Coordinates of C-alpha atoms and ligand atoms in Angstrom, one line a residue:
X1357 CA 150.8 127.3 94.0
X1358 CA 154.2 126.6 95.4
X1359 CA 157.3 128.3 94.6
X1360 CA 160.1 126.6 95.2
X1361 CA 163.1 128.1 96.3
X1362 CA 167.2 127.6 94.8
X1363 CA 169.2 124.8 97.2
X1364 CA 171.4 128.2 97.5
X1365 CA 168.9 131.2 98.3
X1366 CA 169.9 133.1 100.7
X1367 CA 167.2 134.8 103.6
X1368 CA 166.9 138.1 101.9
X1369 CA 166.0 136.4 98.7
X1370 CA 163.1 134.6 100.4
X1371 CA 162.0 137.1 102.2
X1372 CA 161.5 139.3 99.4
X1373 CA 159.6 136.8 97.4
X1374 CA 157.4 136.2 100.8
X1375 CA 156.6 140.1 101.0
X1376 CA 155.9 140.2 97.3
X1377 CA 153.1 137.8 97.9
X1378 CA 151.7 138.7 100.7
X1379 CA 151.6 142.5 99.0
X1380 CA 148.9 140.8 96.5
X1381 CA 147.3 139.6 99.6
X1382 CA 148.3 135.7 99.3
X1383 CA 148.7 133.7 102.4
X1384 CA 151.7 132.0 102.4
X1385 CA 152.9 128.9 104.0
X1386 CA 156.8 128.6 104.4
X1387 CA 157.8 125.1 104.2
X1388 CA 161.7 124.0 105.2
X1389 CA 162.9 121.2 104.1
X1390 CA 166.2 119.2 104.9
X1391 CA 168.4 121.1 102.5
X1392 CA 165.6 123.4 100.6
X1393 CA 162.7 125.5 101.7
X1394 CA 159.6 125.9 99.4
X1395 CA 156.6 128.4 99.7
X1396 CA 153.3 127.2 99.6
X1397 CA 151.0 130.6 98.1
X1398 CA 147.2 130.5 98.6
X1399 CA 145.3 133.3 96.3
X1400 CA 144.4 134.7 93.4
X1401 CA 146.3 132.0 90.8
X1402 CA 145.1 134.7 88.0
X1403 CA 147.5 137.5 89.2
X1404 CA 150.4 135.2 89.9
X1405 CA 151.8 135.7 86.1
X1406 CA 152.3 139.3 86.8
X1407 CA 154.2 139.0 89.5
X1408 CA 157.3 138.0 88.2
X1409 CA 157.8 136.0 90.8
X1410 CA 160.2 133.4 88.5
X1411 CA 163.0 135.7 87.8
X1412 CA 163.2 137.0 91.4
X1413 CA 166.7 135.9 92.6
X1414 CA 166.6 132.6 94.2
X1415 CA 163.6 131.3 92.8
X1416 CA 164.0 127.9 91.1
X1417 CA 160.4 127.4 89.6
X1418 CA 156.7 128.3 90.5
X1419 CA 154.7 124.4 90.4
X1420 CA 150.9 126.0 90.0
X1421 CA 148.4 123.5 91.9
X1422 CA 145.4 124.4 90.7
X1423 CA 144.1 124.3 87.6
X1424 CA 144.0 127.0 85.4
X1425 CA 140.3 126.8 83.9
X1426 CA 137.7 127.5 86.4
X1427 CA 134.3 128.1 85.1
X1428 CA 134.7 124.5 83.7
X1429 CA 136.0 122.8 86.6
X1430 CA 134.7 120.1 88.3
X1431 CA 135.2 121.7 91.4
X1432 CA 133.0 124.9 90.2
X1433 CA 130.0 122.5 89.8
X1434 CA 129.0 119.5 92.1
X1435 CA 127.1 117.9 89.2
X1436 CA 127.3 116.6 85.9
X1437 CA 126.2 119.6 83.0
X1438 CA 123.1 119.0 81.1
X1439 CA 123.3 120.5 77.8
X1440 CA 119.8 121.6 76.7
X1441 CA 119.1 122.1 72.6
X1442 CA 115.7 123.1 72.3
X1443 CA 113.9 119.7 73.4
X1444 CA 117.1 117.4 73.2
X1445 CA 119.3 117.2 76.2
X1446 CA 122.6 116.4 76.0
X1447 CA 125.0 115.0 78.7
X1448 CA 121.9 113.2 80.8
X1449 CA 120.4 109.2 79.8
X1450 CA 120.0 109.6 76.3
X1451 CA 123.0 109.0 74.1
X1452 CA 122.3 111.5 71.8
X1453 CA 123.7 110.8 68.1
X1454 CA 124.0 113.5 65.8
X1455 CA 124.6 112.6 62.0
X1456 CA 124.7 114.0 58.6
X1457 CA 127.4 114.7 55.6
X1458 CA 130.6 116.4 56.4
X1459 CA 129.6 119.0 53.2
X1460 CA 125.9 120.2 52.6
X1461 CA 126.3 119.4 49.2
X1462 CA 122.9 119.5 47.3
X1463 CA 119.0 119.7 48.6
X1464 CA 118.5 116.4 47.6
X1465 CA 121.8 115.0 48.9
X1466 CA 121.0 117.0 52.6
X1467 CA 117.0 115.9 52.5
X1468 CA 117.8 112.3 51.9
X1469 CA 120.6 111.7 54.4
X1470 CA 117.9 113.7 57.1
X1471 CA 114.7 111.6 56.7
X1472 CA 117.7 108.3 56.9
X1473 CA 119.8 109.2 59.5
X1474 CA 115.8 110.1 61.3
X1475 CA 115.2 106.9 60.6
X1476 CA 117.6 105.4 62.1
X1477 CA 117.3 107.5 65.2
X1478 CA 120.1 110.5 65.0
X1479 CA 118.3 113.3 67.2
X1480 CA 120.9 116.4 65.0
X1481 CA 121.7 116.9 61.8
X1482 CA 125.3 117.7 61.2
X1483 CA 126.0 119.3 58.0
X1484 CA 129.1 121.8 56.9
X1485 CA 128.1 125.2 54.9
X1486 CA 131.6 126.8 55.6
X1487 CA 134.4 124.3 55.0
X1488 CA 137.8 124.7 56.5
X1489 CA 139.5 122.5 54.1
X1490 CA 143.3 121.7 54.3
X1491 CA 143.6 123.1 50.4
X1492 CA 142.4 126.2 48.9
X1493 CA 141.5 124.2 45.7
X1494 CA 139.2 121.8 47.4
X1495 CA 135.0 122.3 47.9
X1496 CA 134.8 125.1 50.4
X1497 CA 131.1 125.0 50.9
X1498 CA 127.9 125.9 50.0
X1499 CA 127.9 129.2 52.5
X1500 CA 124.2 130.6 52.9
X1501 CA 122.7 128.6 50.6
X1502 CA 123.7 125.9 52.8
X1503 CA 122.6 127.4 55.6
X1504 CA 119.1 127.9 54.3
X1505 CA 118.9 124.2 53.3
X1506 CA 120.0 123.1 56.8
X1507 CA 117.0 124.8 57.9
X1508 CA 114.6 123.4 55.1
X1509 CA 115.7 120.3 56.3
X1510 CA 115.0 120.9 59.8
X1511 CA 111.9 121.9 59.2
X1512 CA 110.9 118.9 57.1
X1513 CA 112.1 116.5 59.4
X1514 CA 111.9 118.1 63.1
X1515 CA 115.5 117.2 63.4
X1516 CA 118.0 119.9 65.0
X1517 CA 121.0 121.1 62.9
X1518 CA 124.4 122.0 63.6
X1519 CA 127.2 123.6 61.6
X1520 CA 130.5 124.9 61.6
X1521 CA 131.3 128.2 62.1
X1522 CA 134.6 129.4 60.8
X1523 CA 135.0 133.5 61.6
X1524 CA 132.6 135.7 63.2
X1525 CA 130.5 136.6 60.0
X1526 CA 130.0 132.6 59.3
X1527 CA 128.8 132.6 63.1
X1528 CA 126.1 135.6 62.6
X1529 CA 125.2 134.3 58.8
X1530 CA 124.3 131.2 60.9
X1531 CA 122.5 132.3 63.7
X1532 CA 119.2 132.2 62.9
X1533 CA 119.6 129.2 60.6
X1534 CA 120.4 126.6 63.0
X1535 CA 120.3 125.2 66.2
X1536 CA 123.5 124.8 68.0
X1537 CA 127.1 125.7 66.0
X1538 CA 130.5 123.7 66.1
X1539 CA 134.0 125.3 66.4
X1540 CA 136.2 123.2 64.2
X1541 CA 139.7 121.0 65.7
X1542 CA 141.5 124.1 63.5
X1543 CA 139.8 126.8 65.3
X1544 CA 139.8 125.5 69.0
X1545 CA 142.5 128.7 69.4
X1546 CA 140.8 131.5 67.3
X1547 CA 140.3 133.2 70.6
X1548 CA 138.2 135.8 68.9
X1549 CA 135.4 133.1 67.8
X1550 CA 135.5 131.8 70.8
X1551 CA 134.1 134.9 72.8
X1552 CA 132.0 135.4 70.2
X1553 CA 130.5 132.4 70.1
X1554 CA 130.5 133.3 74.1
X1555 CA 128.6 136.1 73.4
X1556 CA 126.1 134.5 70.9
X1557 CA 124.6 132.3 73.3
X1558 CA 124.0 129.4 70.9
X1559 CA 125.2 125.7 72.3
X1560 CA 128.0 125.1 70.7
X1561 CA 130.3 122.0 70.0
X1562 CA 133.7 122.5 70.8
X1563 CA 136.0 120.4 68.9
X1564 CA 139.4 119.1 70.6
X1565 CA 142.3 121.2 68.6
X1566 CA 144.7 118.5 66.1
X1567 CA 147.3 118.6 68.9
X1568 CA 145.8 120.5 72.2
X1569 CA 145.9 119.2 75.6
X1570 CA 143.1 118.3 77.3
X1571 CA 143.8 120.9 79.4
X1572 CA 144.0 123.4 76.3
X1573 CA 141.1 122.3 75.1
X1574 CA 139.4 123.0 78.3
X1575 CA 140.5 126.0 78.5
X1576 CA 138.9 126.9 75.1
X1577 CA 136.0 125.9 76.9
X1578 CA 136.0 128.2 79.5
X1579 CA 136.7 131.4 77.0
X1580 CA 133.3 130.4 75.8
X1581 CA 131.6 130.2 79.6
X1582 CA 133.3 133.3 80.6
X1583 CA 131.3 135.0 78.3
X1584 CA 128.7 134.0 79.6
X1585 CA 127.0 130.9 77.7
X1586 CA 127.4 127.6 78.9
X1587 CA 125.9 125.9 76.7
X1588 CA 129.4 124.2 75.7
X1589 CA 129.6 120.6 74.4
X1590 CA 133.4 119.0 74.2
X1591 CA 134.2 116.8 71.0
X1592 CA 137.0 114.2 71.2
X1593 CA 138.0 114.0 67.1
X1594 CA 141.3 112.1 66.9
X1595 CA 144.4 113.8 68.3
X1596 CA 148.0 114.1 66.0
X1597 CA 149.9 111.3 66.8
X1598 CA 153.1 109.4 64.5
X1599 CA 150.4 107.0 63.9
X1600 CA 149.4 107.2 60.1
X1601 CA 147.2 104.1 60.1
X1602 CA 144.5 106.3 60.8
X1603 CA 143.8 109.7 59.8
X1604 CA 144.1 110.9 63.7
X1605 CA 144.6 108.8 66.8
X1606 CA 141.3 108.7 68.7
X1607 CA 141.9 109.9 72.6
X1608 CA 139.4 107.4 74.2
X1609 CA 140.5 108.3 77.4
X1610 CA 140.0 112.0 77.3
X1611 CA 136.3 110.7 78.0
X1612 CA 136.6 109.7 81.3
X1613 CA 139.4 112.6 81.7
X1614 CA 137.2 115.0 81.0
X1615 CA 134.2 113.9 83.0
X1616 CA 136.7 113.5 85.9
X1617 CA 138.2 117.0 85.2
X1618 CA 134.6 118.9 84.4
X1619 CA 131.6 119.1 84.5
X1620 CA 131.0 119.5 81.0
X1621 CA 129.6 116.9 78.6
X1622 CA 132.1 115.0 76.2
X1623 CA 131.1 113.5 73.1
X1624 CA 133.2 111.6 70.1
X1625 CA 133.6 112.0 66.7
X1626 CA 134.8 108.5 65.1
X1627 CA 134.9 109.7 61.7
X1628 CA 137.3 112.8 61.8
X1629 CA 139.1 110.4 64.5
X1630 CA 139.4 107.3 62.2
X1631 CA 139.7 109.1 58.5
X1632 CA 138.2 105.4 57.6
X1633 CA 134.3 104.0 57.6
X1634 CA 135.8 100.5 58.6
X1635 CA 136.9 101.7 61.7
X1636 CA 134.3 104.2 62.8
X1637 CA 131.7 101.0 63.9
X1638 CA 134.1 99.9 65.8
X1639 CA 135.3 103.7 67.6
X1640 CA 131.5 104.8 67.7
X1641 CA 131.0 101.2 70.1
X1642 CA 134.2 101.8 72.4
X1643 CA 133.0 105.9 72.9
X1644 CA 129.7 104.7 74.4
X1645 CA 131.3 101.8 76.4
X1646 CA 133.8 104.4 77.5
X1647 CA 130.8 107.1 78.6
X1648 CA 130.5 109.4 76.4
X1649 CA 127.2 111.6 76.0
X1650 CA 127.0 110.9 72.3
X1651 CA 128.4 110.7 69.0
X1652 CA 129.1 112.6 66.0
X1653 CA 129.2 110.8 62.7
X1654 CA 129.4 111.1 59.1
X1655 CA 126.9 109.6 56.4
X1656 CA 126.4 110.3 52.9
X1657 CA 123.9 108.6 51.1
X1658 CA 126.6 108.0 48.0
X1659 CA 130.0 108.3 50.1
X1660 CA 131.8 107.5 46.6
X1661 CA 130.6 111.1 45.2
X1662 CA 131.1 113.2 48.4
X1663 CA 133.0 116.3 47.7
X1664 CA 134.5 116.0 51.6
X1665 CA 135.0 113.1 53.6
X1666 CA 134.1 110.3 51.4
X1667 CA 135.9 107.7 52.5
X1668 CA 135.0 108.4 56.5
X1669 CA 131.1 108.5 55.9
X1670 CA 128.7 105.7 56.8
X1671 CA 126.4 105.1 53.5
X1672 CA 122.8 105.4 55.6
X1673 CA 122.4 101.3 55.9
X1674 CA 126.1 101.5 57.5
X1675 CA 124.7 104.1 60.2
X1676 CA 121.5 102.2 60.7
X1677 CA 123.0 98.5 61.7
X1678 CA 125.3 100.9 63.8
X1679 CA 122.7 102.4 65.7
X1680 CA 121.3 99.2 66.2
X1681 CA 124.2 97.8 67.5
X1682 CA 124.6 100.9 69.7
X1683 CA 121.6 100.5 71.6
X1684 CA 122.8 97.5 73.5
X1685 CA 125.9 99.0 74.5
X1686 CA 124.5 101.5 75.3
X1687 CA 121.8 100.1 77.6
X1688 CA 124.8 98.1 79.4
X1689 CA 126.2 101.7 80.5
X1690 CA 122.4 102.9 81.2
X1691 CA 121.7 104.7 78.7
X1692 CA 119.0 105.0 75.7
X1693 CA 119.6 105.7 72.0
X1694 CA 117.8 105.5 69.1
X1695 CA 114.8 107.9 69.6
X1696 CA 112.7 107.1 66.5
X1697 CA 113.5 103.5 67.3
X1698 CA 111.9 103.8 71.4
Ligands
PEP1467 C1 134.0 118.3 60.4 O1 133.3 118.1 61.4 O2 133.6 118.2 59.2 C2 135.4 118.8 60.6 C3 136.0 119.5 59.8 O3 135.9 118.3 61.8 P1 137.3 118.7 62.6 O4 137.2 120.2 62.9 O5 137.2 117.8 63.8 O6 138.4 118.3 61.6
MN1468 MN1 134.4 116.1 57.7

């Protein structure tokens, strides 16, 4: 990092921030300008917090260089990540496409959308048992009942399954239910679930927060990694703009921001992104133009009854001319889609 020094700071003052640094063993580099000298620190950036290095006198500001995630970096990894969920892979050719309701609702509304959203080639069922919903009045899930349906459906239809998990029981209720587990845009901070789910070891998909940085949201990501699974997943969902056309604004270019910043794989959800099923054909064809590693999309076999989400879910015709569409886009960027359909 550099710290850069007050136009009016006197020797002593710099000479004590030098010897503070080089006591935590950073090598510095002193560099005078015309009328203002700046230090260039190379170390530990994890310890440089505690030095207190911006309220020692003379100091103007401290510009870190680096950035502050580095388990997740680019730099920590010369390659591309390939995220491996039982026998799908995600982040390598295949555009992997996970679908399902927002809400498990019912058996029958869960085993329908499966054996079409199969159909039509989704590789991972997506379907909420524990809803974090904006009011206490609306559906909230169907819990563990849920849960065990997910798994019924799994099993029925050799499809994966993902869910979201809310608090640390959710995440152990779900464990041996399904196959990988999604942190929610609300819980991208609960720093707690987030080392847990570190801990658990399951692949998880970690949704951008309603107004985090991209470099917040990475750093999310590397809670998870530091505890020693890597099996993390970035979701693009819509960030909180003063647009209200849409439900969020989707980021399009935190795809190529992350795959620039690291080395994790990045997909897109156009339905939490858009808030509208007119718009998500249209989001779901720009996220694999843009290179993402896959999609996340809502369907409902009767969007008009959904207790969550209606008017954002393809109905499963909607998600099958999609997925059509999608496979020549997708075979522009070089990649495959569509595995029922190969
Ligand atoms: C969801 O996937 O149903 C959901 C609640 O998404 P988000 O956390 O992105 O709002
Ligand atoms: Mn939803």
């Amino acid at each position: 990092m550099v710290i850069v020094m007050d136009l009016a700071a006197g020797a002593e003052q710099i000479a004590a921030v030098q010897q503070r640094l080089e006591q935590f063993g950073f090598e510095i580099h002193v560099i005078r300008g015309v009328n203002r000298l700046v230090i260039g620190a190379v170390g530990d950036r994890r310890i440089i917090n505690s030095l207190g290095l911006e309220v020692m006198p003379g100091v103007e500001k401290i510009v870190p260089i680096m950035k502050p995630y580095k388990l997740v970096s680019r730099e920590s990894k010369g390659e591309h990540s390939l995220i491996k969920v039982k026998n799908v892979v995600i982040g390598g050719d295949e555009l992997v496409v996970i679908a399902g309701p927002c809400a498990v609702e019912s058996r029958e509304q869960l085993l329908t959308t499966a054996h079409l959203v199969r159909k039509a080639g989704a590789v991972i069922l997506r379907g909420g048992a524990f809803k974090p919903r904006t009011s206490p009045y609306s559906f909230q899930g169907m819990e563990l009942e849920g849960l065990k349906l997910l798994a019924e459906a799994s099993a029925e239809t050799g499809l994966l399954t993902i869910t979201e998990v809310i608090d640390e029981a959710s995440l152990e209720q779900t464990h041996e239910y399904v196959d990988m587990v999604q942190i929610g845009a609300r819980n991208m901070q609960n720093f707690r679930l987030l080392r847990a789910v570190g801990r658990s070891g399951k692949p998880v998909l970690l949704k951008r927060g309603l107004s985090a940085t991209i470099e917040e949201w990475l750093m999310a990501a590397e809670y998870i990694v530091s505890e020693g699974n890597e099996n993390v997943v970035l979701c693009e969902r819509g960030i909180r703009t003063f647009e209200t056309a849409t439900r969020n604004t989707l980021d399009l270019s935190a795809v190529p921001v992350v795959k620039w910043q690291s080395h994790l794989p990045v997909i897109v959800d156009p339905s939490h992104a858009t808030g509208n099923r007119r718009l998500v054909a249209p989001m779901a064809k720009a996220t694999v133009a843009a290179g993402a590693d896959g999609l996340i999309i809502e369907v409902h076999p009767e969007p008009y009854k959904a207790l969550s989400d209606g008017p954002q879910s393809l109905t499963p015709e909607d998600f099958n001319s999609l997925m059509v569409e999608l496979k020549t886009i997708a075979a522009a960027v070089g990649r495959v889609v569509g595995r029922e359909c190969m």
